[in-house]
């Protein structure tokens, strides 16, 4: 009978690891606390439109993301995008950014996660709260708030602080290296405007030297016939940190809309609708500098994620691959 491996976390690293483990013959189940999949490869449906409020676009960053890009492009999922990217300097001068291999998806960037999850066994809205070992059966007991499942091995493909909290709550302080990983938070403001909103000649603008704003993306430009102009504002880490634990983010939302209005000389303060999302683990600040973490006692367990190698698409995919390879090596030897 095939060994059962539970992959906890359905971001890029978890999806990559689960797919490769399944392809190698393991009985794999993917668990995620959310209703959707993809982590920051996230799309929100708002007011008859879609908005990418996490990863703003797909980008080739190395050999692994290049191979996956070819696969996704062959499925007609990706379209080139981003020949009008600019950097706005603090002195008001504009600089056009060099073109790179950037892509968007007509159905929202989360479609990438859905394709990666095809044919995987997935259990959504399963928030893991504790891991224990059933020594009589040599299996992990993986408990949520209302149920539990069993597996012979576990992959934790979640942000390092969440992995550490779960392991400590389970009396499993087996990866001291997790203590040194650090993340930057981020806030994303999504806003939709009237059809007569001024036409703009850019797709995205990086705000150089701004204390509050990092990027603004004209999200509606990704779609052939958008229902209205929509934009996503991504904050700086320092701005997000200041408001991270504020229950009501309306003040932060208003500040970002006013700031982008001042910087771009266009009034963004009167949207038809607006939402804000808090990303507590938006980008890795201090990486592990190892592709994954592996423990074989009390039972096999691997930690992986973009934070292992950096903070990028490529590092997430590489770490997911490394986790699958590590398991294949140790489990097929037993």
mmCIF file of C-alpha atoms in Angstrom:
data_model
loop_
_atom_site.group_PDB
_atom_site.id
_atom_site.type_symbol
_atom_site.label_atom_id
_atom_site.label_comp_id
_atom_site.label_asym_id
_atom_site.label_seq_id
_atom_site.Cartn_x
_atom_site.Cartn_y
_atom_site.Cartn_z
ATOM 1 C CA UNK A 1 0.000 0.000 0.000
ATOM 2 C CA UNK A 2 1.270 3.473 -0.887
ATOM 3 C CA UNK A 3 2.592 5.644 1.894
ATOM 4 C CA UNK A 4 0.313 8.563 2.773
ATOM 5 C CA UNK A 5 1.938 11.987 2.883
ATOM 6 C CA UNK A 6 0.008 15.044 4.077
ATOM 7 C CA UNK A 7 1.135 18.360 2.602
ATOM 8 C CA UNK A 8 -0.038 21.221 4.813
ATOM 9 C CA UNK A 9 -0.250 24.494 2.902
ATOM 10 C CA UNK A 10 -1.376 24.959 -0.705
ATOM 11 C CA UNK A 11 0.892 27.776 -1.850
ATOM 12 C CA UNK A 12 3.339 27.328 -4.720
ATOM 13 C CA UNK A 13 5.771 25.237 -2.647
ATOM 14 C CA UNK A 14 3.050 22.953 -1.296
ATOM 15 C CA UNK A 15 1.391 22.509 -4.681
ATOM 16 C CA UNK A 16 4.731 21.702 -6.315
ATOM 17 C CA UNK A 17 5.678 19.208 -3.605
ATOM 18 C CA UNK A 18 2.276 17.483 -3.573
ATOM 19 C CA UNK A 19 2.213 17.122 -7.360
ATOM 20 C CA UNK A 20 5.703 15.636 -7.499
ATOM 21 C CA UNK A 21 5.028 13.247 -4.613
ATOM 22 C CA UNK A 22 1.852 12.045 -6.284
ATOM 23 C CA UNK A 23 3.693 11.580 -9.573
ATOM 24 C CA UNK A 24 6.206 9.394 -7.718
ATOM 25 C CA UNK A 25 3.485 7.068 -6.476
ATOM 26 C CA UNK A 26 2.819 8.382 -2.985
ATOM 27 C CA UNK A 27 -0.731 8.713 -1.673
ATOM 28 C CA UNK A 28 -0.749 12.478 -1.170
ATOM 29 C CA UNK A 29 -3.336 14.725 0.434
ATOM 30 C CA UNK A 30 -3.088 18.513 0.341
ATOM 31 C CA UNK A 31 -4.507 20.399 3.338
ATOM 32 C CA UNK A 32 -5.155 24.129 3.515
ATOM 33 C CA UNK A 33 -6.880 26.357 6.050
ATOM 34 C CA UNK A 34 -8.473 28.548 3.354
ATOM 35 C CA UNK A 35 -11.444 28.027 1.067
ATOM 36 C CA UNK A 36 -9.165 28.475 -1.933
ATOM 37 C CA UNK A 37 -5.681 27.410 -2.979
ATOM 38 C CA UNK A 38 -2.507 29.215 -3.927
ATOM 39 C CA UNK A 39 -1.524 31.309 -0.921
ATOM 40 C CA UNK A 40 -0.433 34.675 -2.305
ATOM 41 C CA UNK A 41 -1.239 33.490 -5.826
ATOM 42 C CA UNK A 42 -4.603 34.983 -4.975
ATOM 43 C CA UNK A 43 -7.546 36.387 -6.905
ATOM 44 C CA UNK A 44 -10.608 37.957 -5.313
ATOM 45 C CA UNK A 45 -13.980 38.253 -7.066
ATOM 46 C CA UNK A 46 -15.413 41.706 -6.442
ATOM 47 C CA UNK A 47 -18.294 43.592 -8.064
ATOM 48 C CA UNK A 48 -18.451 41.441 -11.208
ATOM 49 C CA UNK A 49 -14.711 41.563 -11.745
ATOM 50 C CA UNK A 50 -11.532 39.813 -10.576
ATOM 51 C CA UNK A 51 -8.610 41.375 -8.746
ATOM 52 C CA UNK A 52 -5.163 39.837 -8.114
ATOM 53 C CA UNK A 53 -4.417 41.098 -4.623
ATOM 54 C CA UNK A 54 -1.376 38.977 -3.798
ATOM 55 C CA UNK A 55 1.148 38.182 -6.511
ATOM 56 C CA UNK A 56 0.439 40.893 -9.125
ATOM 57 C CA UNK A 57 1.762 38.937 -12.112
ATOM 58 C CA UNK A 58 3.592 35.735 -12.994
ATOM 59 C CA UNK A 59 7.282 36.076 -13.769
ATOM 60 C CA UNK A 60 10.047 33.818 -15.061
ATOM 61 C CA UNK A 61 12.848 34.001 -12.493
ATOM 62 C CA UNK A 62 14.893 30.877 -13.188
ATOM 63 C CA UNK A 63 14.941 27.438 -14.748
ATOM 64 C CA UNK A 64 12.150 25.943 -12.618
ATOM 65 C CA UNK A 65 9.707 28.790 -13.188
ATOM 66 C CA UNK A 66 10.687 28.751 -16.869
ATOM 67 C CA UNK A 67 9.644 25.098 -17.216
ATOM 68 C CA UNK A 68 6.366 25.667 -15.411
ATOM 69 C CA UNK A 69 5.723 28.752 -17.523
ATOM 70 C CA UNK A 70 6.085 26.667 -20.700
ATOM 71 C CA UNK A 71 3.594 24.152 -19.291
ATOM 72 C CA UNK A 72 1.092 26.842 -18.336
ATOM 73 C CA UNK A 73 1.512 28.653 -21.661
ATOM 74 C CA UNK A 74 0.861 25.406 -23.536
ATOM 75 C CA UNK A 75 -2.489 25.250 -21.737
ATOM 76 C CA UNK A 76 -3.252 28.776 -23.020
ATOM 77 C CA UNK A 77 -3.285 29.986 -19.431
ATOM 78 C CA UNK A 78 -0.598 32.692 -19.593
ATOM 79 C CA UNK A 79 -0.359 35.827 -21.713
ATOM 80 C CA UNK A 80 2.650 38.180 -21.901
ATOM 81 C CA UNK A 81 2.113 41.399 -19.955
ATOM 82 C CA UNK A 82 4.033 44.317 -18.638
ATOM 83 C CA UNK A 83 5.739 46.331 -21.367
ATOM 84 C CA UNK A 84 4.600 49.535 -19.637
ATOM 85 C CA UNK A 85 6.141 49.238 -16.196
ATOM 86 C CA UNK A 86 7.577 52.404 -14.687
ATOM 87 C CA UNK A 87 9.452 53.576 -11.643
ATOM 88 C CA UNK A 88 8.457 56.925 -10.152
ATOM 89 C CA UNK A 89 11.314 58.543 -8.256
ATOM 90 C CA UNK A 90 10.859 60.749 -5.211
ATOM 91 C CA UNK A 91 11.832 63.824 -7.268
ATOM 92 C CA UNK A 92 8.895 63.194 -9.617
ATOM 93 C CA UNK A 93 10.873 61.796 -12.557
ATOM 94 C CA UNK A 94 9.633 58.694 -14.375
ATOM 95 C CA UNK A 95 11.816 55.826 -15.526
ATOM 96 C CA UNK A 96 10.609 53.018 -17.764
ATOM 97 C CA UNK A 97 11.598 49.622 -16.388
ATOM 98 C CA UNK A 98 13.273 47.116 -18.665
ATOM 99 C CA UNK A 99 10.908 44.434 -19.990
ATOM 100 C CA UNK A 100 11.101 40.986 -18.410
ATOM 101 C CA UNK A 101 9.160 37.764 -18.902
ATOM 102 C CA UNK A 102 5.964 38.804 -17.090
ATOM 103 C CA UNK A 103 2.621 37.088 -17.635
ATOM 104 C CA UNK A 104 -1.010 37.376 -16.572
ATOM 105 C CA UNK A 105 -3.946 34.976 -16.676
ATOM 106 C CA UNK A 106 -7.313 36.017 -18.171
ATOM 107 C CA UNK A 107 -9.207 34.334 -15.305
ATOM 108 C CA UNK A 108 -7.045 35.795 -12.541
ATOM 109 C CA UNK A 109 -3.682 34.616 -11.310
ATOM 110 C CA UNK A 110 -5.258 32.061 -8.969
ATOM 111 C CA UNK A 111 -6.036 29.992 -12.080
ATOM 112 C CA UNK A 112 -2.369 28.928 -11.943
ATOM 113 C CA UNK A 113 -2.895 27.329 -8.532
ATOM 114 C CA UNK A 114 -6.053 25.589 -9.757
ATOM 115 C CA UNK A 115 -4.170 24.046 -12.682
ATOM 116 C CA UNK A 116 -1.338 22.929 -10.402
ATOM 117 C CA UNK A 117 -3.863 21.335 -8.040
ATOM 118 C CA UNK A 118 -5.664 19.389 -10.771
ATOM 119 C CA UNK A 119 -5.943 15.665 -9.918
ATOM 120 C CA UNK A 120 -4.594 16.252 -6.413
ATOM 121 C CA UNK A 121 -6.557 15.128 -3.376
ATOM 122 C CA UNK A 122 -7.353 18.387 -1.573
ATOM 123 C CA UNK A 123 -9.071 19.163 1.712
ATOM 124 C CA UNK A 124 -9.877 22.862 2.138
ATOM 125 C CA UNK A 125 -10.763 24.732 5.319
ATOM 126 C CA UNK A 126 -8.675 22.300 7.345
ATOM 127 C CA UNK A 127 -6.765 24.412 9.859
ATOM 128 C CA UNK A 128 -4.159 22.180 11.499
ATOM 129 C CA UNK A 129 -3.855 22.912 15.205
ATOM 130 C CA UNK A 130 -1.735 20.005 16.474
ATOM 131 C CA UNK A 131 0.500 17.165 15.346
ATOM 132 C CA UNK A 132 0.926 14.035 17.432
ATOM 133 C CA UNK A 133 2.455 10.614 16.874
ATOM 134 C CA UNK A 134 0.497 7.395 17.204
ATOM 135 C CA UNK A 135 3.418 5.123 18.062
ATOM 136 C CA UNK A 136 1.352 1.957 17.850
ATOM 137 C CA UNK A 137 0.637 2.618 14.173
ATOM 138 C CA UNK A 138 3.738 4.680 13.324
ATOM 139 C CA UNK A 139 1.585 7.470 11.916
ATOM 140 C CA UNK A 140 1.112 11.185 12.423
ATOM 141 C CA UNK A 141 -2.238 12.295 13.811
ATOM 142 C CA UNK A 142 -3.016 15.643 12.164
ATOM 143 C CA UNK A 143 -5.744 17.430 14.089
ATOM 144 C CA UNK A 144 -7.884 20.348 12.973
ATOM 145 C CA UNK A 145 -10.373 22.111 15.253
ATOM 146 C CA UNK A 146 -13.050 19.528 14.411
ATOM 147 C CA UNK A 147 -11.470 16.422 12.879
ATOM 148 C CA UNK A 148 -8.211 14.619 12.230
ATOM 149 C CA UNK A 149 -6.464 12.557 9.593
ATOM 150 C CA UNK A 150 -3.506 10.188 9.621
ATOM 151 C CA UNK A 151 -0.349 10.138 7.509
ATOM 152 C CA UNK A 152 3.019 8.409 7.605
ATOM 153 C CA UNK A 153 4.819 11.649 6.723
ATOM 154 C CA UNK A 154 4.120 15.392 6.713
ATOM 155 C CA UNK A 155 5.204 18.380 4.660
ATOM 156 C CA UNK A 156 4.763 21.787 6.291
ATOM 157 C CA UNK A 157 4.581 24.158 3.320
ATOM 158 C CA UNK A 158 3.523 27.209 5.312
ATOM 159 C CA UNK A 159 5.352 30.373 6.440
ATOM 160 C CA UNK A 160 8.147 29.626 8.892
ATOM 161 C CA UNK A 161 6.518 31.432 11.858
ATOM 162 C CA UNK A 162 3.323 29.403 11.371
ATOM 163 C CA UNK A 163 5.318 26.177 11.083
ATOM 164 C CA UNK A 164 7.216 27.051 14.251
ATOM 165 C CA UNK A 165 4.032 27.850 16.182
ATOM 166 C CA UNK A 166 2.444 24.562 15.110
ATOM 167 C CA UNK A 167 5.507 22.513 16.023
ATOM 168 C CA UNK A 168 5.877 24.185 19.420
ATOM 169 C CA UNK A 169 2.156 23.682 20.134
ATOM 170 C CA UNK A 170 2.779 20.013 19.339
ATOM 171 C CA UNK A 171 5.846 19.801 21.647
ATOM 172 C CA UNK A 172 8.062 19.313 18.590
ATOM 173 C CA UNK A 173 10.902 21.831 18.737
ATOM 174 C CA UNK A 174 12.794 19.911 16.047
ATOM 175 C CA UNK A 175 13.856 22.758 13.738
ATOM 176 C CA UNK A 176 15.734 25.476 15.676
ATOM 177 C CA UNK A 177 16.582 27.143 12.338
ATOM 178 C CA UNK A 178 12.952 28.251 11.991
ATOM 179 C CA UNK A 179 13.550 30.802 14.749
ATOM 180 C CA UNK A 180 15.833 32.871 12.537
ATOM 181 C CA UNK A 181 13.510 33.278 9.533
ATOM 182 C CA UNK A 182 11.932 36.731 9.302
ATOM 183 C CA UNK A 183 9.106 38.110 7.169
ATOM 184 C CA UNK A 184 7.909 41.516 5.998
ATOM 185 C CA UNK A 185 4.143 42.141 6.072
ATOM 186 C CA UNK A 186 2.157 43.912 3.381
ATOM 187 C CA UNK A 187 -1.212 45.565 2.815
ATOM 188 C CA UNK A 188 -3.048 45.426 -0.501
ATOM 189 C CA UNK A 189 -5.792 47.939 -1.331
ATOM 190 C CA UNK A 190 -8.178 46.932 -4.142
ATOM 191 C CA UNK A 191 -10.262 49.719 -5.666
ATOM 192 C CA UNK A 192 -12.709 50.033 -8.560
ATOM 193 C CA UNK A 193 -13.611 53.303 -10.312
ATOM 194 C CA UNK A 194 -16.164 54.846 -12.660
ATOM 195 C CA UNK A 195 -15.809 54.155 -16.349
ATOM 196 C CA UNK A 196 -14.857 57.811 -16.925
ATOM 197 C CA UNK A 197 -11.757 57.472 -14.721
ATOM 198 C CA UNK A 198 -8.785 59.137 -16.496
ATOM 199 C CA UNK A 199 -6.952 56.967 -19.031
ATOM 200 C CA UNK A 200 -3.433 56.121 -17.854
ATOM 201 C CA UNK A 201 -0.450 55.109 -19.959
ATOM 202 C CA UNK A 202 1.058 52.552 -17.610
ATOM 203 C CA UNK A 203 0.343 49.042 -16.366
ATOM 204 C CA UNK A 204 2.258 49.250 -13.090
ATOM 205 C CA UNK A 205 4.299 51.839 -11.237
ATOM 206 C CA UNK A 206 6.942 51.213 -8.602
ATOM 207 C CA UNK A 207 7.141 54.147 -6.194
ATOM 208 C CA UNK A 208 10.821 54.576 -5.457
ATOM 209 C CA UNK A 209 11.666 55.974 -2.040
ATOM 210 C CA UNK A 210 8.065 56.222 -0.847
ATOM 211 C CA UNK A 211 7.558 55.456 2.846
ATOM 212 C CA UNK A 212 4.028 54.105 2.394
ATOM 213 C CA UNK A 213 3.554 52.789 -1.150
ATOM 214 C CA UNK A 214 5.608 50.201 -2.987
ATOM 215 C CA UNK A 215 3.596 49.399 -6.147
ATOM 216 C CA UNK A 216 0.384 50.357 -7.865
ATOM 217 C CA UNK A 217 -0.925 47.936 -10.483
ATOM 218 C CA UNK A 218 -3.635 48.720 -13.051
ATOM 219 C CA UNK A 219 -5.256 45.346 -12.615
ATOM 220 C CA UNK A 220 -8.089 45.881 -15.112
ATOM 221 C CA UNK A 221 -5.494 46.163 -17.887
ATOM 222 C CA UNK A 222 -5.097 42.396 -17.659
ATOM 223 C CA UNK A 223 -8.553 41.778 -19.110
ATOM 224 C CA UNK A 224 -9.764 42.188 -22.680
ATOM 225 C CA UNK A 225 -13.028 43.944 -21.802
ATOM 226 C CA UNK A 226 -12.860 45.010 -18.151
ATOM 227 C CA UNK A 227 -16.113 46.038 -16.524
ATOM 228 C CA UNK A 228 -14.431 49.049 -14.922
ATOM 229 C CA UNK A 229 -10.971 50.436 -14.088
ATOM 230 C CA UNK A 230 -9.514 48.576 -11.098
ATOM 231 C CA UNK A 231 -6.229 49.090 -9.270
ATOM 232 C CA UNK A 232 -4.251 47.321 -6.549
ATOM 233 C CA UNK A 233 -2.008 49.321 -4.229
ATOM 234 C CA UNK A 234 0.747 47.430 -2.417
ATOM 235 C CA UNK A 235 2.146 49.060 0.704
ATOM 236 C CA UNK A 236 5.720 49.168 1.925
ATOM 237 C CA UNK A 237 6.653 46.750 4.747
ATOM 238 C CA UNK A 238 7.096 49.591 7.259
ATOM 239 C CA UNK A 239 3.644 50.983 6.535
ATOM 240 C CA UNK A 240 2.078 47.528 6.844
ATOM 241 C CA UNK A 241 3.914 46.826 10.097
ATOM 242 C CA UNK A 242 2.505 50.008 11.641
ATOM 243 C CA UNK A 243 -1.082 48.875 10.946
ATOM 244 C CA UNK A 244 -0.600 45.106 11.078
ATOM 245 C CA UNK A 245 -2.626 44.437 14.221
ATOM 246 C CA UNK A 246 -5.106 47.279 13.818
ATOM 247 C CA UNK A 247 -8.634 45.792 13.844
ATOM 248 C CA UNK A 248 -10.005 48.374 11.393
ATOM 249 C CA UNK A 249 -7.760 49.089 8.418
ATOM 250 C CA UNK A 250 -9.862 51.912 6.968
ATOM 251 C CA UNK A 251 -7.368 54.558 8.105
ATOM 252 C CA UNK A 252 -4.528 52.704 6.367
ATOM 253 C CA UNK A 253 -6.687 52.264 3.269
ATOM 254 C CA UNK A 254 -7.489 55.986 3.137
ATOM 255 C CA UNK A 255 -3.842 56.967 3.643
ATOM 256 C CA UNK A 256 -2.678 54.809 0.752
ATOM 257 C CA UNK A 257 -5.351 56.192 -1.589
ATOM 258 C CA UNK A 258 -4.399 59.756 -0.673
ATOM 259 C CA UNK A 259 -0.690 58.998 -1.045
ATOM 260 C CA UNK A 260 -1.034 57.522 -4.529
ATOM 261 C CA UNK A 261 -3.180 60.513 -5.534
ATOM 262 C CA UNK A 262 -0.420 62.896 -4.516
ATOM 263 C CA UNK A 263 2.366 60.911 -6.137
ATOM 264 C CA UNK A 264 0.602 60.245 -9.454
ATOM 265 C CA UNK A 265 -1.279 63.576 -9.677
ATOM 266 C CA UNK A 266 -4.557 61.678 -10.221
ATOM 267 C CA UNK A 267 -7.446 61.484 -7.756
ATOM 268 C CA UNK A 268 -7.758 57.926 -6.474
ATOM 269 C CA UNK A 269 -9.682 58.924 -3.321
ATOM 270 C CA UNK A 270 -13.215 58.376 -4.676
ATOM 271 C CA UNK A 271 -13.527 54.720 -5.717
ATOM 272 C CA UNK A 272 -16.893 53.094 -6.371
ATOM 273 C CA UNK A 273 -15.779 50.304 -4.080
ATOM 274 C CA UNK A 274 -12.655 49.485 -2.086
ATOM 275 C CA UNK A 275 -11.292 46.645 0.032
ATOM 276 C CA UNK A 276 -8.035 46.090 1.881
ATOM 277 C CA UNK A 277 -6.252 42.825 2.621
ATOM 278 C CA UNK A 278 -3.608 42.141 5.246
ATOM 279 C CA UNK A 279 -0.693 39.876 4.264
ATOM 280 C CA UNK A 280 1.106 39.063 7.506
ATOM 281 C CA UNK A 281 3.816 37.087 5.678
ATOM 282 C CA UNK A 282 4.089 38.975 2.408
ATOM 283 C CA UNK A 283 7.809 38.639 1.706
ATOM 284 C CA UNK A 284 10.772 36.914 3.297
ATOM 285 C CA UNK A 285 13.126 39.361 4.992
ATOM 286 C CA UNK A 286 15.644 36.836 6.312
ATOM 287 C CA UNK A 287 15.700 33.489 4.505
ATOM 288 C CA UNK A 288 16.851 30.115 5.757
ATOM 289 C CA UNK A 289 19.339 29.657 2.883
ATOM 290 C CA UNK A 290 18.577 25.931 2.678
ATOM 291 C CA UNK A 291 16.139 24.370 0.167
ATOM 292 C CA UNK A 292 14.118 22.595 2.891
ATOM 293 C CA UNK A 293 14.324 21.185 6.413
ATOM 294 C CA UNK A 294 14.064 17.441 7.021
ATOM 295 C CA UNK A 295 13.549 15.443 10.213
ATOM 296 C CA UNK A 296 13.152 11.659 10.365
ATOM 297 C CA UNK A 297 12.238 11.449 14.043
ATOM 298 C CA UNK A 298 9.769 10.997 15.574
ATOM 299 C CA UNK A 299 8.432 10.375 12.028
ATOM 300 C CA UNK A 300 9.358 11.913 8.657
ATOM 301 C CA UNK A 301 8.561 15.631 8.442
ATOM 302 C CA UNK A 302 9.761 18.291 6.006
ATOM 303 C CA UNK A 303 9.382 22.078 6.057
ATOM 304 C CA UNK A 304 9.490 24.001 2.773
ATOM 305 C CA UNK A 305 8.456 27.327 1.280
ATOM 306 C CA UNK A 306 9.839 30.320 -0.577
ATOM 307 C CA UNK A 307 11.360 31.470 2.732
ATOM 308 C CA UNK A 308 13.835 28.591 2.557
ATOM 309 C CA UNK A 309 15.741 30.174 -0.339
ATOM 310 C CA UNK A 310 14.414 33.709 -0.680
ATOM 311 C CA UNK A 311 11.122 35.369 -1.503
ATOM 312 C CA UNK A 312 10.160 34.593 -5.066
ATOM 313 C CA UNK A 313 8.250 32.309 -7.384
ATOM 314 C CA UNK A 314 11.469 30.502 -8.231
ATOM 315 C CA UNK A 315 12.475 29.928 -4.608
ATOM 316 C CA UNK A 316 9.011 28.540 -3.757
ATOM 317 C CA UNK A 317 9.111 26.094 -6.670
ATOM 318 C CA UNK A 318 12.676 25.038 -5.912
ATOM 319 C CA UNK A 319 11.866 24.417 -2.257
ATOM 320 C CA UNK A 320 8.781 22.360 -3.124
ATOM 321 C CA UNK A 321 10.880 20.250 -5.464
ATOM 322 C CA UNK A 322 13.571 19.790 -2.823
ATOM 323 C CA UNK A 323 11.001 18.649 -0.257
ATOM 324 C CA UNK A 324 9.562 16.057 -2.647
ATOM 325 C CA UNK A 325 13.050 14.784 -3.471
ATOM 326 C CA UNK A 326 14.007 14.567 0.211
ATOM 327 C CA UNK A 327 10.959 12.452 0.976
ATOM 328 C CA UNK A 328 11.446 10.251 -2.057
ATOM 329 C CA UNK A 329 15.013 9.552 -0.960
ATOM 330 C CA UNK A 330 14.284 8.588 2.645
ATOM 331 C CA UNK A 331 10.911 6.873 2.232
ATOM 332 C CA UNK A 332 11.847 4.702 -0.722
ATOM 333 C CA UNK A 333 14.901 3.489 1.200
ATOM 334 C CA UNK A 334 12.783 2.189 4.079
#
